[in-house]
Tab-separated table of N, CA and C in Angstrom:
chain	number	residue	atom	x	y	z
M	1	UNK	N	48.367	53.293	78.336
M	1	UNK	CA	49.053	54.069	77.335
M	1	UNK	C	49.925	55.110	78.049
M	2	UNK	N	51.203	55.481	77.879
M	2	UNK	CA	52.008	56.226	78.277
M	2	UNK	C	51.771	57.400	77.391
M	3	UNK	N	51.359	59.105	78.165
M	3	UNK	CA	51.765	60.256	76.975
M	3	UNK	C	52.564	60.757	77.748
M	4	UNK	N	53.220	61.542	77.252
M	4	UNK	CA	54.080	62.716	78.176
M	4	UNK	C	53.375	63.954	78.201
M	5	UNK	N	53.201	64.465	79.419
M	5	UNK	CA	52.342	65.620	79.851
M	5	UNK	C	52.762	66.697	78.881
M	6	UNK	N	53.641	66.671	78.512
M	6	UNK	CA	53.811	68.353	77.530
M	6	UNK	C	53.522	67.642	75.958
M	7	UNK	N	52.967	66.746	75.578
M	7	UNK	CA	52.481	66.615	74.182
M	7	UNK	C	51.073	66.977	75.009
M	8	UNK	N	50.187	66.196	76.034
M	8	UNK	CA	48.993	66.920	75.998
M	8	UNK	C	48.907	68.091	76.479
M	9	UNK	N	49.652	68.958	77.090
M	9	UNK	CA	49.966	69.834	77.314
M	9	UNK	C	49.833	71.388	76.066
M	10	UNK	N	50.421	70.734	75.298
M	10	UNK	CA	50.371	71.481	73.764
M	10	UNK	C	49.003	71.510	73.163
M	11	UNK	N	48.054	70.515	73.447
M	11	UNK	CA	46.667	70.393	72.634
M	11	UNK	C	45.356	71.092	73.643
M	12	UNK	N	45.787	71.278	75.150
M	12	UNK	CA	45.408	71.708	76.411
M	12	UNK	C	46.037	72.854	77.156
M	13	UNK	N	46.585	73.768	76.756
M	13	UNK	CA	47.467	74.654	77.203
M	13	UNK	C	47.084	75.320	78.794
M	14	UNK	N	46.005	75.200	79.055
M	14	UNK	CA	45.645	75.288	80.315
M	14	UNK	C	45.941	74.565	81.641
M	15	UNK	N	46.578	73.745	81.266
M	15	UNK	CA	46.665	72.525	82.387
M	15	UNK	C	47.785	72.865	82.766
M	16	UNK	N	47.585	72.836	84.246
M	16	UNK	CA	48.472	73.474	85.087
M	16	UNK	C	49.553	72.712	85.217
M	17	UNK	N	49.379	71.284	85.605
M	17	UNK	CA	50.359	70.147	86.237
M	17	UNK	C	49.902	69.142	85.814
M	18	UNK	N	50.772	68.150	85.654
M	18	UNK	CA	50.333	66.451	85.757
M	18	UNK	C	48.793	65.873	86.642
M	19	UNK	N	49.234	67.014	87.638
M	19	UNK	CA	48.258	66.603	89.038
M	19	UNK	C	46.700	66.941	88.968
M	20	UNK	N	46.756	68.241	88.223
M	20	UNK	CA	45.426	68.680	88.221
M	20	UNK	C	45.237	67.621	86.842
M	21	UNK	N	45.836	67.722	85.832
M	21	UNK	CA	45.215	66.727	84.697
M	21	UNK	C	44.764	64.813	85.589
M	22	UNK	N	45.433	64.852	86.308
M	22	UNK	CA	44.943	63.345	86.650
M	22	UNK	C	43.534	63.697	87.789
M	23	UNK	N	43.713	64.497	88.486
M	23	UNK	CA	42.208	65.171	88.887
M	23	UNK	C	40.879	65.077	87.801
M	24	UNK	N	41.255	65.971	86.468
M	24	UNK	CA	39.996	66.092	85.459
M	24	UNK	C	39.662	64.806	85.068
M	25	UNK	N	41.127	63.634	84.805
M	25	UNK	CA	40.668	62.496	83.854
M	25	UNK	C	39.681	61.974	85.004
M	26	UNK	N	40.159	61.747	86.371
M	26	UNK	CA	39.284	61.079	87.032
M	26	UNK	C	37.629	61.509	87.498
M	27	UNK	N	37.493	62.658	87.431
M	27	UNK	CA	36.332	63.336	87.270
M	27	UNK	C	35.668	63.475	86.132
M	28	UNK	N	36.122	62.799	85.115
M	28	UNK	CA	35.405	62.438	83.728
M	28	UNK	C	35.094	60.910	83.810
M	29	UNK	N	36.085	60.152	84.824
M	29	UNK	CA	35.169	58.704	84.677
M	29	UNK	C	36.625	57.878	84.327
M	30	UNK	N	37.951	58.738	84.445
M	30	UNK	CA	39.217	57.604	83.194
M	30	UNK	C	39.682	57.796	84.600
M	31	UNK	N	40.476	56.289	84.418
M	31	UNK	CA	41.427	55.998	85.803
M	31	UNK	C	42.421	56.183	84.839
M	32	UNK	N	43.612	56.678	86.321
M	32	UNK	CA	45.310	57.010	86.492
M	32	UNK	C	45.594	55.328	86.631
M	33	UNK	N	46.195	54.770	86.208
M	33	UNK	CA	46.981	53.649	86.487
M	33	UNK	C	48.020	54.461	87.552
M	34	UNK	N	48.988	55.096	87.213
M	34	UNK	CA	50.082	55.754	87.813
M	34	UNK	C	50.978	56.726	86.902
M	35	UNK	N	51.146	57.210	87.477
M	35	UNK	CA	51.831	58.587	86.913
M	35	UNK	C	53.681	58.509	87.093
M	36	UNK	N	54.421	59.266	86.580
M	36	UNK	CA	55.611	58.763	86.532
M	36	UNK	C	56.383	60.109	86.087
M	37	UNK	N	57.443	60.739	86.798
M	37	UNK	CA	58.269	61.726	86.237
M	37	UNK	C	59.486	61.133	85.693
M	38	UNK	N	59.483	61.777	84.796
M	38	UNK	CA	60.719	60.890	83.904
M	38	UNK	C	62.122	61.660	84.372
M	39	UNK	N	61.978	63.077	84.575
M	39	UNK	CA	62.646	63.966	84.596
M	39	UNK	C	62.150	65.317	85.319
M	40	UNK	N	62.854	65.760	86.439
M	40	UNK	CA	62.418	66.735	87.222
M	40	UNK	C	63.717	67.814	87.570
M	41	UNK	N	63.500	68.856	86.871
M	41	UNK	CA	64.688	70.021	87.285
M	41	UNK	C	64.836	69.920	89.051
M	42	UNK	N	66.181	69.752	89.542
M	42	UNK	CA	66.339	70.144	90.847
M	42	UNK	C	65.962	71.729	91.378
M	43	UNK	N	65.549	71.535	92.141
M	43	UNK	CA	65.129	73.140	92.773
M	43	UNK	C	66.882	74.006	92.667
M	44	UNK	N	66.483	75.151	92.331
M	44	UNK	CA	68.202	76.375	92.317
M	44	UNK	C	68.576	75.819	91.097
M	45	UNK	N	68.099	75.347	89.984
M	45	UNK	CA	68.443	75.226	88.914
M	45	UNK	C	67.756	76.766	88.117
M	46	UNK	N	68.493	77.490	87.477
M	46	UNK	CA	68.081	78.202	86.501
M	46	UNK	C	68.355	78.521	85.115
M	47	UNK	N	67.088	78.048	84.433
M	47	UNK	CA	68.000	78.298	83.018
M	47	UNK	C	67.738	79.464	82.478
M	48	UNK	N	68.791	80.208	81.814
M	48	UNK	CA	69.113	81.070	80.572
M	48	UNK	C	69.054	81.008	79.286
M	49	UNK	N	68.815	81.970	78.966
M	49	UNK	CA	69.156	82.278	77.137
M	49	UNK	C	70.545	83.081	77.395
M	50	UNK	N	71.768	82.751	76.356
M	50	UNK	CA	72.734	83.833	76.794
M	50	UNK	C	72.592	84.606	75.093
M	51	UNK	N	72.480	86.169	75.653
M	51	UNK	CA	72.370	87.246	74.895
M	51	UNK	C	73.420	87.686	74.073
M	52	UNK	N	74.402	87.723	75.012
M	52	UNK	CA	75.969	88.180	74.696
M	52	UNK	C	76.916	87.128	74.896
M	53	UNK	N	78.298	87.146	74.719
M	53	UNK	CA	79.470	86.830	75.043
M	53	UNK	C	80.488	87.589	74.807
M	54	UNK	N	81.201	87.453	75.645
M	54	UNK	CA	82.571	89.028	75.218
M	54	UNK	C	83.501	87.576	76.155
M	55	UNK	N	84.792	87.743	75.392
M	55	UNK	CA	86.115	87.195	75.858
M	55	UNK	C	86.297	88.400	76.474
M	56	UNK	N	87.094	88.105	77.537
M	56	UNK	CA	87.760	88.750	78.917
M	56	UNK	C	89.242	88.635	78.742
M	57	UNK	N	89.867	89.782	78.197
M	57	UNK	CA	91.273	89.801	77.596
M	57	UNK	C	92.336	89.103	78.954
M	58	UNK	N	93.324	88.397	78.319
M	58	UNK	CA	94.501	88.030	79.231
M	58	UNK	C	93.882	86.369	80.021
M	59	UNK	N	93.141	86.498	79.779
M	59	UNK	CA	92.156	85.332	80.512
M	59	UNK	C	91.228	84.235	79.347
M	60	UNK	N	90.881	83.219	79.786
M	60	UNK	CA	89.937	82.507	79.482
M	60	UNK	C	88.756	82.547	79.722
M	61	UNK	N	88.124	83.073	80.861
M	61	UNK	CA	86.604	84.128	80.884
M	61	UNK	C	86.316	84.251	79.517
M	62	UNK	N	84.935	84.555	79.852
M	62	UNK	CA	83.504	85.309	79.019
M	62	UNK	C	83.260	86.205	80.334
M	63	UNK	N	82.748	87.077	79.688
M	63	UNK	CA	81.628	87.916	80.273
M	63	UNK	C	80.153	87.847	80.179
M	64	UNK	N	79.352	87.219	79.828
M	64	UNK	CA	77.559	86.974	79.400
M	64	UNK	C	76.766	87.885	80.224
M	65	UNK	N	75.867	88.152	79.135
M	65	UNK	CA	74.696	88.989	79.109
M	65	UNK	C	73.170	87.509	79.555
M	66	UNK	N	72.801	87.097	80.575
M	66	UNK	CA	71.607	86.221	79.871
M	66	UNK	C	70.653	86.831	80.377
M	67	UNK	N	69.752	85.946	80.031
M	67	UNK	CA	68.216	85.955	80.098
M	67	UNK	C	67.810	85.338	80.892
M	68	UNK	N	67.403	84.862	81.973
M	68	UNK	CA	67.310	84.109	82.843
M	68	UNK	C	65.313	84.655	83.650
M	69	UNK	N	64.799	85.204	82.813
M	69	UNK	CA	63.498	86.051	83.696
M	69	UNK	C	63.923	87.638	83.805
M	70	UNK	N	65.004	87.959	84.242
M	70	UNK	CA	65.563	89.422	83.612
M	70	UNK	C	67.439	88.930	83.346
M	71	UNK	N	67.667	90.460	83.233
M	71	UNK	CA	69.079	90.543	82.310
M	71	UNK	C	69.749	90.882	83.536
M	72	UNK	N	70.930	89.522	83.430
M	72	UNK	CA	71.944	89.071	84.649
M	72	UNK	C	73.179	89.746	83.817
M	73	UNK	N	73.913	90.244	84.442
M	73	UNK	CA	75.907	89.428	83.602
M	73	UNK	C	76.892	88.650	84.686
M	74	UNK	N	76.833	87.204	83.970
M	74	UNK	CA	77.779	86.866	85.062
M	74	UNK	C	79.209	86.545	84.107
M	75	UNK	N	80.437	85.976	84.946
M	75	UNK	CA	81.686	85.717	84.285
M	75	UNK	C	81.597	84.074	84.277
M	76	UNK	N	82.180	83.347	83.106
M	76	UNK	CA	81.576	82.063	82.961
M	76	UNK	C	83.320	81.754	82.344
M	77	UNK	N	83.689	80.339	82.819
M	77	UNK	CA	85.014	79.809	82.398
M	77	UNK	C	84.648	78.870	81.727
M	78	UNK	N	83.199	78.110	81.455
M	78	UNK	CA	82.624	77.432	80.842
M	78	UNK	C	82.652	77.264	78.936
M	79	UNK	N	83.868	76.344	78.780
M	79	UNK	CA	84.456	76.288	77.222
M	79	UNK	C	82.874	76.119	76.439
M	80	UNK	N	82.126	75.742	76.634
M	80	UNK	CA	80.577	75.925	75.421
M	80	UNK	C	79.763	77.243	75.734
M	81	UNK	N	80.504	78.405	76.479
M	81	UNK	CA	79.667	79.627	76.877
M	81	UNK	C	80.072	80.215	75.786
């Protein structure tokens, strides 16, 4: 059976990783067939919430306020900012 770690994740909120959960199943007696990342953020990826936006007169700039773990402002030319 295939789950994705963040549906059991949600019913188990404790579970650290994929890794330690395939640790417990097997220490309860359930075999891993194999495990599988579907999707893995590259490392220096960071995501944001953006707080603000201000147009940057004479220009195509934003200015943003985000959220990123604390409050950044960077300048973004990015047409969906």
């Amino acid at each position: 059976m295939r789950v994705p770690f963040s549906w059991l994740r949600s019913y188990v909120p404790e579970l650290e990783s994929p890794e330690v959960l395939e640790e417990r199943l097997a220490s309860l007696g359930f075999e891993t067939d194999r495990m599988e990342r579907i999707f893995q953020i590259p490392s220096g990826v960071v995501f944001a919430r953006v707080l603000e936006a201000h147009p940057i007169p004479g220009t195509s700039l934003k200015r943003l306020v985000l959220d990123a773990g604390k409050v950044v402002e960077v300048v973004s030319g990015a047409g969906n900012a």
